[in-house]
Amino acid sequence: IETVAPAGAINSNVVDMSQWIRLQLKKGKYNNKHIFSEKQSNEMWSNQTAIENMNYGLGWFIRYWNGKKLLNHGGGMPGMISDVSLIPEENFGLVILSNAETGMVTAIRNYIMESFFLNEPKDWNKMMLDNWKKRIENFAKENKRREDVRVKDTKPSLPLEKYCGVYEDKMYGKAEVSLKDGNLFLQFLPSPTMKGELKHYHFDTFYIDWEDEFLTRGWVKFEMDFNANIKHFTIEVPNSPDFVFTELLFEKAK
């Protein structure tokens, strides 16, 4: 967890987090002391980036629920998921910490808010369980689809050592492809835990099962130039929980 320390390595509990929620709802004031200013609080709660169906402030997702501004942010690591939600207009806040990797946290949050403000909470447990089952079903269908379209009995265009080298994406940084025990191995250099063996899928496409089980299976596609030299690779990781790879283009270093 040290590799994501700025994002998720603070040890806390619901008692401590409740005090932090009070600080947020008081716009930076706690026990008659100003930890941060009201101006800074307003800036954190203001729209900074537009996202589908919501906006993002500074550390907060922003949307409207039941006609009132709802601020929240979740978090997750293998084995745990959490959520903090605020409705400032109602001076309402809650924190949920769990030791599960399911939609349970969202179900609990929505049930509590509807119990407080609508008096007729939906059966969020059933709804989230149904959604989870559907997600697993769709994931299995996608894996089957990829296996069905796979062209059998193909080989890489070049000897494996020709794929090896350092690649770089202008936005993300560098990645290295090497040979390990006779197979290609991909390592994202800025992120030590993002690594795994590349296994041949078809032609010049390989699939990767990450050593970090938090990441789902991905596909790495290499492209050649007219001189049969590897030019770059792209990567696709469907159902990735936190990382979006689709805009990355890793060009091979000269």
XYZ file of C-alpha atoms in Angstrom:
254
model
C 0.000 0.000 0.000
C 3.049 2.280 0.340
C 3.054 2.817 -3.432
C -0.275 4.668 -3.198
C 0.463 6.372 0.112
C -0.753 9.855 -0.958
C -4.105 8.404 -2.026
C -4.869 5.741 0.526
C -2.351 4.886 3.227
C -3.730 6.859 6.178
C -4.896 4.667 9.043
C -8.174 5.964 10.426
C -11.541 4.894 11.826
C -15.133 6.086 11.899
C -14.554 8.162 15.050
C -11.686 10.125 13.498
C -13.440 10.407 10.143
C -16.566 11.750 11.853
C -14.493 14.626 13.225
C -13.122 15.241 9.742
C -16.698 15.376 8.399
C -17.565 17.965 11.057
C -14.563 19.999 9.923
C -15.801 19.856 6.325
C -19.391 20.789 7.167
C -18.136 23.733 9.262
C -16.116 24.859 6.233
C -12.718 24.505 7.829
C -13.595 25.257 11.440
C -13.162 22.701 14.218
C -13.312 23.305 17.977
C -13.315 27.065 17.335
C -10.111 26.828 15.296
C -9.819 27.523 11.578
C -7.915 24.676 9.916
C -8.658 26.068 6.451
C -10.666 29.051 5.271
C -14.269 29.196 4.116
C -12.966 30.458 0.768
C -10.849 27.315 0.403
C -13.844 25.186 1.349
C -16.002 26.845 -1.311
C -13.258 26.281 -3.875
C -13.057 22.568 -3.010
C -16.831 22.290 -3.431
C -16.899 24.185 -6.750
C -16.993 22.538 -10.173
C -13.495 22.125 -11.593
C -13.912 19.311 -14.116
C -17.010 18.089 -15.939
C -17.640 14.348 -15.753
C -20.550 12.370 -17.161
C -23.648 13.030 -15.009
C -21.640 14.979 -12.420
C -18.732 17.334 -11.809
C -15.499 17.075 -9.892
C -14.270 19.688 -7.445
C -11.021 19.497 -5.508
C -11.196 16.022 -4.049
C -14.993 15.783 -4.233
C -17.457 14.410 -6.756
C -20.306 16.911 -7.060
C -23.869 16.177 -8.107
C -27.412 16.881 -6.982
C -29.546 14.412 -5.089
C -33.150 15.121 -4.101
C -32.596 18.739 -5.157
C -29.595 19.255 -2.878
C -25.858 19.309 -3.524
C -24.243 15.971 -2.713
C -20.482 15.755 -2.251
C -18.805 12.412 -1.985
C -15.669 10.446 -2.639
C -15.047 6.759 -2.312
C -11.849 4.828 -1.984
C -10.709 1.292 -2.437
C -7.802 -1.069 -2.136
C -7.762 -4.855 -2.353
C -9.997 -6.060 0.457
C -11.604 -2.737 1.360
C -13.911 -0.020 0.028
C -14.983 3.205 1.737
C -17.173 6.232 1.118
C -17.567 9.723 2.564
C -20.660 11.732 1.618
C -21.838 15.220 2.568
C -25.080 17.132 2.048
C -23.972 20.559 3.320
C -27.429 22.143 3.067
C -28.695 19.607 5.609
C -25.509 19.641 7.727
C -25.419 15.916 6.995
C -22.404 13.704 6.551
C -21.572 10.042 6.777
C -18.581 7.773 6.445
C -18.706 4.076 5.632
C -15.682 1.800 5.948
C -15.890 -1.801 4.795
C -13.726 -4.872 4.408
C -15.387 -5.980 1.174
C -14.955 -5.297 -2.549
C -18.614 -5.100 -3.552
C -21.316 -2.484 -4.064
C -22.289 -2.852 -0.409
C -20.914 0.583 0.523
C -23.024 2.342 -2.118
C -26.095 0.374 -1.049
C -25.612 1.354 2.608
C -24.999 5.019 1.759
C -28.091 5.303 -0.437
C -30.265 3.451 2.078
C -29.182 5.759 4.913
C -29.755 8.938 2.895
C -33.181 7.797 1.715
C -34.105 6.781 5.267
C -33.173 10.245 6.539
C -34.718 12.367 3.814
C -37.277 10.324 1.855
C -38.651 7.942 4.507
C -39.157 5.253 1.861
C -35.774 3.677 1.133
C -35.480 1.330 -1.816
C -34.096 -2.167 -1.441
C -30.586 -1.090 -2.389
C -29.112 -4.352 -1.196
C -31.059 -6.277 -3.837
C -30.482 -3.635 -6.518
C -26.721 -3.567 -6.016
C -26.518 -7.358 -5.797
C -28.399 -7.641 -9.101
C -26.053 -5.064 -10.665
C -23.022 -6.946 -9.355
C -24.265 -10.237 -10.797
C -24.922 -8.502 -14.127
C -21.415 -7.052 -14.130
C -19.865 -10.481 -13.519
C -22.060 -11.926 -16.264
C -21.028 -9.196 -18.733
C -17.373 -9.674 -17.820
C -17.653 -13.399 -18.564
C -19.422 -12.662 -21.865
C -16.668 -10.253 -22.904
C -13.970 -12.814 -22.125
C -15.879 -15.411 -24.159
C -16.309 -12.955 -27.049
C -12.599 -12.260 -27.112
C -11.853 -15.968 -27.109
C -14.364 -16.546 -29.929
C -12.754 -13.910 -32.189
C -9.239 -15.077 -31.378
C -7.441 -16.373 -34.465
C -6.036 -19.725 -33.453
C -2.608 -21.124 -34.316
C -0.963 -17.778 -35.060
C 2.478 -16.674 -33.938
C 4.108 -13.318 -33.204
C 5.490 -11.684 -36.341
C 8.981 -11.346 -34.873
C 11.246 -13.149 -32.409
C 10.254 -12.170 -28.880
C 13.471 -10.245 -28.229
C 12.454 -7.793 -30.978
C 9.539 -6.648 -28.810
C 11.815 -5.904 -25.862
C 12.905 -2.416 -24.956
C 11.845 0.776 -23.244
C 8.647 2.435 -24.448
C 7.282 5.825 -23.483
C 3.884 7.485 -23.452
C 4.064 11.293 -23.443
C 1.439 11.567 -20.721
C 2.184 8.583 -18.481
C 5.898 7.955 -18.785
C 7.976 4.863 -19.458
C 7.289 1.143 -19.582
C 9.714 -1.679 -20.224
C 9.184 -4.942 -22.075
C 11.730 -7.648 -21.305
C 12.176 -11.403 -21.527
C 11.568 -13.344 -18.334
C 11.703 -17.135 -18.252
C 11.221 -17.224 -22.010
C 8.135 -14.987 -22.053
C 7.616 -11.275 -22.537
C 7.169 -9.284 -19.346
C 5.694 -5.774 -19.086
C 6.635 -3.341 -16.307
C 5.208 0.173 -15.980
C 8.235 1.985 -14.571
C 6.506 4.775 -12.569
C 4.208 2.190 -10.931
C 6.140 -0.769 -9.444
C 3.030 -2.898 -8.863
C 1.767 -2.574 -12.451
C 3.537 -5.484 -14.076
C 2.835 -8.896 -15.482
C 3.699 -11.596 -17.981
C 2.542 -11.185 -21.577
C 1.006 -14.323 -23.067
C 0.341 -14.665 -26.773
C -3.244 -14.031 -27.886
C -2.956 -13.811 -31.671
C -0.648 -12.166 -34.210
C 1.087 -9.297 -32.369
C -1.442 -9.043 -29.561
C -0.732 -10.450 -26.114
C -2.822 -10.600 -22.975
C -1.561 -9.665 -19.550
C -2.679 -11.020 -16.206
C -1.268 -8.527 -13.752
C 0.620 -9.668 -10.681
C -1.591 -7.241 -8.760
C -4.963 -9.005 -8.706
C -6.704 -5.648 -8.228
C -6.207 -5.083 -11.969
C -8.251 -7.075 -14.465
C -6.884 -8.858 -17.530
C -5.648 -6.589 -20.307
C -4.604 -6.872 -23.954
C -1.390 -5.386 -25.347
C -1.143 -4.810 -29.097
C 2.188 -4.114 -30.793
C 2.412 -2.296 -34.143
C 5.261 -2.428 -36.679
C 6.549 0.082 -39.203
C 7.223 -0.728 -42.882
C 10.695 -1.991 -41.990
C 9.274 -4.629 -39.635
C 10.480 -2.792 -36.544
C 8.221 -2.543 -33.515
C 6.927 1.021 -33.438
C 4.618 1.201 -30.409
C 2.080 -0.657 -28.321
C -1.362 0.156 -26.986
C -3.130 -1.480 -24.086
C -6.759 -2.164 -23.301
C -7.981 -3.199 -19.853
C -11.778 -3.622 -19.771
C -13.465 -3.232 -16.383
C -10.386 -1.627 -14.855
C -11.427 -0.266 -11.438
C -9.274 2.868 -11.397
C -7.013 3.118 -14.431
C -7.963 4.179 -17.965
C -5.464 2.943 -20.541
C -7.259 3.744 -23.798
C -5.523 7.088 -24.441
C -2.011 5.758 -23.854
C 0.368 5.174 -26.769
C 3.727 3.728 -25.772
C 6.300 4.464 -28.476
C 9.501 2.468 -28.564
C 12.625 4.418 -27.702
C 14.991 4.953 -30.614
